[in-house]
PDB file of C-alpha atoms in Angstrom:
ATOM      1  CA  MET A1400     111.522 105.821  72.527  1.00 61.00           C
ATOM      2  CA  LEU A1401     113.796 108.729  73.203  1.00 87.00           C
ATOM      3  CA  ILE A1402     116.654 109.502  70.861  1.00 93.00           C
ATOM      4  CA  ASP A1403     119.152 108.923  73.688  1.00 92.00           C
ATOM      5  CA  VAL A1404     117.732 105.462  74.382  1.00 92.00           C
ATOM      6  CA  PHE A1405     117.845 104.607  70.691  1.00 91.00           C
ATOM      7  CA  SER A1406     121.430 105.853  70.509  1.00 93.00           C
ATOM      8  CA  VAL A1407     122.430 103.546  73.382  1.00 94.00           C
ATOM      9  CA  PHE A1408     120.584 100.631  71.740  1.00 91.00           C
ATOM     10  CA  ARG A1409     122.400 101.255  68.439  1.00 92.00           C
ATOM     11  CA  GLU A1410     125.813 101.540  70.119  1.00 95.00           C
ATOM     12  CA  GLU A1411     125.197  98.294  72.037  1.00 94.00           C
ATOM     13  CA  ALA A1412     124.130  96.581  68.812  1.00 94.00           C
ATOM     14  CA  ASN A1413     127.309  97.700  67.055  1.00 93.00           C
ATOM     15  CA  THR A1414     129.494  96.723  70.027  1.00 94.00           C
ATOM     16  CA  ASN A1415     127.918  93.274  70.128  1.00 93.00           C
ATOM     17  CA  GLY A1416     128.186  92.631  66.400  1.00 95.00           C
ATOM     18  CA  ILE A1417     124.448  92.642  65.694  1.00 95.00           C
ATOM     19  CA  VAL A1418     123.996  91.867  62.004  1.00 92.00           C
ATOM     20  CA  PHE A1419     120.214  91.578  62.118  1.00 95.00           C
ATOM     21  CA  TYR A1420     117.513  91.974  64.760  1.00 96.00           C
ATOM     22  CA  TYR A1421     113.729  91.796  64.561  1.00 97.00           C
ATOM     23  CA  SER A1422     110.989  91.614  67.145  1.00 95.00           C
ATOM     24  CA  GLY A1423     107.311  91.698  66.269  1.00 94.00           C
ATOM     25  CA  ILE A1424     104.631  90.047  64.181  1.00 93.00           C
ATOM     26  CA  VAL A1425     105.743  86.880  62.401  1.00 94.00           C
ATOM     27  CA  SER A1426     104.081  85.950  59.113  1.00 93.00           C
ATOM     28  CA  GLN A1427     105.197  84.442  55.813  1.00 94.00           C
ATOM     29  CA  ASN A1428     105.509  87.938  54.295  1.00 95.00           C
ATOM     30  CA  VAL A1429     107.588  89.190  57.220  1.00 95.00           C
ATOM     31  CA  ILE A1430     109.864  86.141  57.017  1.00 96.00           C
ATOM     32  CA  LYS A1431     110.396  86.746  53.287  1.00 96.00           C
ATOM     33  CA  THR A1432     111.351  90.368  53.918  1.00 96.00           C
ATOM     34  CA  MET A1433     113.650  89.441  56.807  1.00 96.00           C
ATOM     35  CA  SER A1434     115.364  86.708  54.809  1.00 96.00           C
ATOM     36  CA  ASP A1435     116.036  89.120  51.921  1.00 95.00           C
ATOM     37  CA  SER A1436     117.524  91.605  54.380  1.00 95.00           C
ATOM     38  CA  LEU A1437     119.713  88.967  56.032  1.00 95.00           C
ATOM     39  CA  LYS A1438     120.985  87.757  52.640  1.00 92.00           C
ATOM     40  CA  GLN A1439     122.030  91.314  51.801  1.00 91.00           C
ATOM     41  CA  ASN A1440     123.735  91.722  55.172  1.00 88.00           C
ATOM     42  CA  LEU A1441     125.682  88.484  54.690  1.00 89.00           C
ATOM     43  CA  GLN A1442     126.705  89.553  51.180  1.00 86.00           C
ATOM     44  CA  GLN A1443     127.878  92.930  52.484  1.00 84.00           C
ATOM     45  CA  GLN A1444     130.027  91.109  55.006  1.00 79.00           C
ATOM     46  CA  ASP A1445     131.379  89.068  52.115  1.00 73.00           C
ATOM     47  CA  GLU A1446     130.070  85.834  53.593  1.00 70.00           C
ATOM     48  CA  LYS A1447     129.834  83.110  50.982  1.00 73.00           C
ATOM     49  CA  GLY A1448     129.632  79.370  50.786  1.00 82.00           C
ATOM     50  CA  ALA A1449     128.709  76.807  53.382  1.00 87.00           C
ATOM     51  CA  ARG A1450     128.830  79.077  56.423  1.00 90.00           C
ATOM     52  CA  SER A1451     126.527  81.655  54.852  1.00 91.00           C
ATOM     53  CA  ARG A1452     124.085  78.878  53.922  1.00 92.00           C
ATOM     54  CA  LYS A1453     124.193  77.515  57.484  1.00 95.00           C
ATOM     55  CA  VAL A1454     123.562  80.946  59.015  1.00 96.00           C
ATOM     56  CA  PHE A1455     120.678  81.514  56.620  1.00 95.00           C
ATOM     57  CA  SER A1456     119.249  78.003  57.113  1.00 95.00           C
ATOM     58  CA  THR A1457     119.443  78.366  60.895  1.00 97.00           C
ATOM     59  CA  PHE A1458     117.739  81.746  60.717  1.00 97.00           C
ATOM     60  CA  ILE A1459     114.907  80.344  58.568  1.00 96.00           C
ATOM     61  CA  GLU A1460     114.455  77.231  60.737  1.00 96.00           C
ATOM     62  CA  MET A1461     114.191  79.292  63.904  1.00 97.00           C
ATOM     63  CA  ILE A1462     111.845  81.992  62.642  1.00 96.00           C
ATOM     64  CA  GLN A1463     109.577  79.458  60.919  1.00 94.00           C
ATOM     65  CA  ASN A1464     109.395  77.535  64.210  1.00 93.00           C
ATOM     66  CA  ALA A1465     108.255  80.760  65.856  1.00 93.00           C
ATOM     67  CA  MET A1466     105.581  81.197  63.216  1.00 93.00           C
ATOM     68  CA  HIS A1467     104.376  77.572  63.181  1.00 91.00           C
ATOM     69  CA  TYR A1468     104.500  76.690  66.873  1.00 90.00           C
ATOM     70  CA  SER A1469     103.800  79.943  68.693  1.00 92.00           C
ATOM     71  CA  PRO A1470     100.316  80.432  69.998  1.00 92.00           C
ATOM     72  CA  SER A1471      98.552  83.599  68.964  1.00 86.00           C
ATOM     73  CA  VAL A1472      99.441  86.552  71.135  1.00 74.00           C
ATOM     74  CA  PRO A1473      96.810  87.026  73.867  1.00 70.00           C
ATOM     75  CA  ASP A1474      94.401  89.867  73.098  1.00 71.00           C
ATOM     76  CA  ALA A1475      95.755  90.222  69.518  1.00 68.00           C
ATOM     77  CA  GLY A1476      93.612  87.906  67.376  1.00 75.00           C
ATOM     78  CA  ASP A1477      95.563  85.463  65.219  1.00 81.00           C
ATOM     79  CA  THR A1478      98.780  87.459  65.496  1.00 87.00           C
ATOM     80  CA  LYS A1479     101.948  85.530  66.263  1.00 93.00           C
ATOM     81  CA  GLU A1480     105.084  87.208  67.534  1.00 93.00           C
ATOM     82  CA  GLY A1481     108.736  86.342  67.735  1.00 95.00           C
ATOM     83  CA  SER A1482     112.166  87.851  68.036  1.00 97.00           C
ATOM     84  CA  ILE A1483     115.299  86.871  66.178  1.00 98.00           C
ATOM     85  CA  LEU A1484     118.871  88.080  66.307  1.00 97.00           C
ATOM     86  CA  VAL A1485     121.920  87.332  64.188  1.00 97.00           C
ATOM     87  CA  SER A1486     125.240  88.583  65.497  1.00 96.00           C
ATOM     88  CA  LYS A1487     128.872  88.072  64.613  1.00 95.00           C
ATOM     89  CA  LYS A1488     131.732  88.084  67.093  1.00 94.00           C
ATOM     90  CA  GLU A1489     135.201  87.295  65.866  1.00 91.00           C
ATOM     91  CA  ASP A1490     134.737  84.359  63.486  1.00 91.00           C
ATOM     92  CA  LYS A1491     131.387  83.016  64.745  1.00 95.00           C
ATOM     93  CA  TYR A1492     127.775  83.854  64.017  1.00 96.00           C
ATOM     94  CA  TYR A1493     125.144  83.552  66.710  1.00 98.00           C
ATOM     95  CA  VAL A1494     121.469  83.087  65.872  1.00 98.00           C
ATOM     96  CA  ILE A1495     119.010  83.491  68.749  1.00 98.00           C
ATOM     97  CA  CYS A1496     115.248  83.254  68.528  1.00 98.00           C
ATOM     98  CA  ALA A1497     112.508  83.806  71.102  1.00 97.00           C
ATOM     99  CA  ASN A1498     108.802  83.081  70.939  1.00 96.00           C
ATOM    100  CA  PHE A1499     105.838  82.164  73.092  1.00 95.00           C
ATOM    101  CA  ILE A1500     104.876  78.544  73.686  1.00 96.00           C
ATOM    102  CA  HIS A1501     101.964  76.996  75.568  1.00 95.00           C
ATOM    103  CA  LYS A1502     102.936  75.769  79.039  1.00 96.00           C
ATOM    104  CA  GLN A1503     101.819  72.232  78.176  1.00 95.00           C
ATOM    105  CA  HIS A1504     104.518  72.003  75.455  1.00 95.00           C
ATOM    106  CA  GLU A1505     107.466  72.713  77.785  1.00 96.00           C
ATOM    107  CA  THR A1506     108.064  69.044  78.627  1.00 96.00           C
ATOM    108  CA  ARG A1507     107.803  67.959  74.975  1.00 94.00           C
ATOM    109  CA  ILE A1508     110.387  70.569  73.951  1.00 96.00           C
ATOM    110  CA  ARG A1509     112.738  69.637  76.794  1.00 96.00           C
ATOM    111  CA  ASN A1510     112.369  65.938  75.891  1.00 95.00           C
ATOM    112  CA  LYS A1511     113.441  66.721  72.321  1.00 94.00           C
ATOM    113  CA  LEU A1512     116.294  69.093  73.140  1.00 96.00           C
ATOM    114  CA  ASP A1513     117.903  67.587  76.245  1.00 97.00           C
ATOM    115  CA  PRO A1514     119.007  64.342  74.505  1.00 97.00           C
ATOM    116  CA  ILE A1515     120.450  66.357  71.600  1.00 97.00           C
ATOM    117  CA  LEU A1516     122.528  68.411  74.042  1.00 97.00           C
ATOM    118  CA  GLU A1517     124.118  65.176  75.271  1.00 96.00           C
ATOM    119  CA  MET A1518     125.029  63.938  71.767  1.00 97.00           C
ATOM    120  CA  SER A1519     128.387  64.201  70.055  1.00 96.00           C
ATOM    121  CA  ALA A1520     128.571  65.741  66.579  1.00 95.00           C
ATOM    122  CA  GLU A1521     128.679  62.240  65.054  1.00 97.00           C
ATOM    123  CA  GLU A1522     125.671  61.092  67.086  1.00 97.00           C
ATOM    124  CA  ILE A1523     123.749  64.168  65.908  1.00 97.00           C
ATOM    125  CA  ARG A1524     124.583  63.350  62.273  1.00 95.00           C
ATOM    126  CA  GLN A1525     123.474  59.741  62.782  1.00 96.00           C
ATOM    127  CA  ALA A1526     120.237  60.789  64.494  1.00 95.00           C
ATOM    128  CA  TYR A1527     119.558  63.254  61.668  1.00 93.00           C
ATOM    129  CA  ARG A1528     120.069  60.565  59.005  1.00 93.00           C
ATOM    130  CA  ALA A1529     117.901  58.113  60.937  1.00 92.00           C
ATOM    131  CA  GLN A1530     115.131  60.701  61.268  1.00 90.00           C
ATOM    132  CA  LEU A1531     115.269  61.401  57.523  1.00 88.00           C
ATOM    133  CA  LYS A1532     114.586  57.714  56.880  1.00 85.00           C
ATOM    134  CA  ASN A1533     111.883  57.483  59.544  1.00 78.00           C
ATOM    135  CA  ASP A1534     108.472  57.740  57.918  1.00 65.00           C
ATOM    136  CA  GLN A1535     106.562  57.059  61.150  1.00 61.00           C
ATOM    137  CA  HIS A1536     106.002  60.453  62.777  1.00 53.00           C
ATOM    138  CA  SER A1537     102.633  59.812  64.370  1.00 51.00           C
ATOM    139  CA  GLU A1538     103.942  59.938  67.965  1.00 58.00           C
ATOM    140  CA  ASP A1539     104.245  63.729  67.887  1.00 55.00           C
ATOM    141  CA  THR A1540     101.122  65.195  66.358  1.00 57.00           C
ATOM    142  CA  THR A1541     102.226  68.742  67.278  1.00 57.00           C
ATOM    143  CA  SER A1542     105.436  68.766  65.231  1.00 57.00           C
ATOM    144  CA  LYS A1543     105.146  69.655  61.563  1.00 55.00           C
ATOM    145  CA  GLY A1544     108.755  68.834  60.643  1.00 55.00           C
ATOM    146  CA  ALA A1545     109.135  65.209  61.681  1.00 56.00           C
ATOM    147  CA  GLY A1546     111.559  66.256  64.445  1.00 70.00           C
ATOM    148  CA  LEU A1547     114.300  67.333  62.066  1.00 89.00           C
ATOM    149  CA  GLY A1548     114.434  71.022  63.028  1.00 93.00           C
ATOM    150  CA  PHE A1549     116.361  70.763  66.300  1.00 96.00           C
ATOM    151  CA  LEU A1550     118.658  68.103  64.820  1.00 96.00           C
ATOM    152  CA  THR A1551     119.355  70.365  61.829  1.00 95.00           C
ATOM    153  CA  LEU A1552     120.229  73.260  64.114  1.00 97.00           C
ATOM    154  CA  ALA A1553     122.476  71.060  66.253  1.00 97.00           C
ATOM    155  CA  ARG A1554     124.148  69.559  63.175  1.00 96.00           C
ATOM    156  CA  ASP A1555     124.970  72.962  61.696  1.00 96.00           C
ATOM    157  CA  SER A1556     126.076  74.544  64.976  1.00 97.00           C
ATOM    158  CA  VAL A1557     129.787  74.587  65.844  1.00 96.00           C
ATOM    159  CA  GLU A1558     128.946  74.652  69.560  1.00 96.00           C
ATOM    160  CA  PRO A1559     126.154  72.877  71.429  1.00 96.00           C
ATOM    161  CA  ILE A1560     122.823  74.594  70.892  1.00 97.00           C
ATOM    162  CA  GLU A1561     121.409  76.312  73.953  1.00 98.00           C
ATOM    163  CA  TYR A1562     117.846  76.899  75.072  1.00 98.00           C
ATOM    164  CA  ALA A1563     115.870  78.383  77.926  1.00 98.00           C
ATOM    165  CA  ILE A1564     112.212  78.390  78.839  1.00 98.00           C
ATOM    166  CA  ARG A1565     110.959  81.232  81.039  1.00 97.00           C
ATOM    167  CA  ASP A1566     107.538  82.316  82.263  1.00 96.00           C
ATOM    168  CA  ALA A1567     105.874  84.845  79.966  1.00 93.00           C
ATOM    169  CA  VAL A1568     105.387  87.940  82.092  1.00 91.00           C
ATOM    170  CA  GLY A1569     101.698  88.598  82.544  1.00 90.00           C
ATOM    171  CA  TYR A1570     100.716  85.152  81.214  1.00 88.00           C
ATOM    172  CA  GLU A1571     102.589  82.889  83.644  1.00 91.00           C
ATOM    173  CA  ASP A1572      99.706  80.396  83.956  1.00 92.00           C
ATOM    174  CA  GLU A1573      99.359  79.699  80.238  1.00 92.00           C
ATOM    175  CA  LEU A1574     102.460  80.771  78.293  1.00 94.00           C
ATOM    176  CA  SER A1575     106.220  80.575  78.442  1.00 96.00           C
ATOM    177  CA  CYS A1576     108.941  82.241  76.418  1.00 97.00           C
ATOM    178  CA  PHE A1577     111.152  79.800  74.532  1.00 97.00           C
ATOM    179  CA  TYR A1578     114.691  80.934  73.651  1.00 98.00           C
ATOM    180  CA  LEU A1579     116.987  79.007  71.308  1.00 98.00           C
ATOM    181  CA  LYS A1580     120.592  79.777  70.334  1.00 98.00           C
ATOM    182  CA  ALA A1581     122.860  78.266  67.673  1.00 98.00           C
ATOM    183  CA  THR A1582     126.466  79.149  66.905  1.00 98.00           C
ATOM    184  CA  ILE A1583     127.641  78.944  63.299  1.00 95.00           C
TER     185      ILE A1583
END
């Protein structure tokens, strides 16, 4: 990367309130390092209390989803990749994550997210509580979290969560890119 390109990237990041950005290999060690860095960034911005916990919780939920549910990167062994961004504009934090998914999981993800997007804040809280009590999770053998992750993100978000699924360039027949955004 040229210095001029990096300079533009840095200026854009500052203009857009980027607090934290990472794109690359996702592993437990990387997540630990990223979470320590984000905690320090939030402390430097004097963020405390419930909002800081929600930003951090959202960050962890999203990046762990990338690690747990992403397929290995083609031609890279067992390596999993993801991207995550935390930004602050005015009085809101935005957490956006991107990772690969297998094409066959697109419908399952849409079927989980689309109903949540239609729910009110109270309906999300009720669905979250009901899912906590539900000990029958055998319908979805792919999910490791009993379906609580998306509900947690929606519950903590001050605006409806947003998502997009796009073809993965170069792997259109087998992979898609999954993008998820929460506003805290």
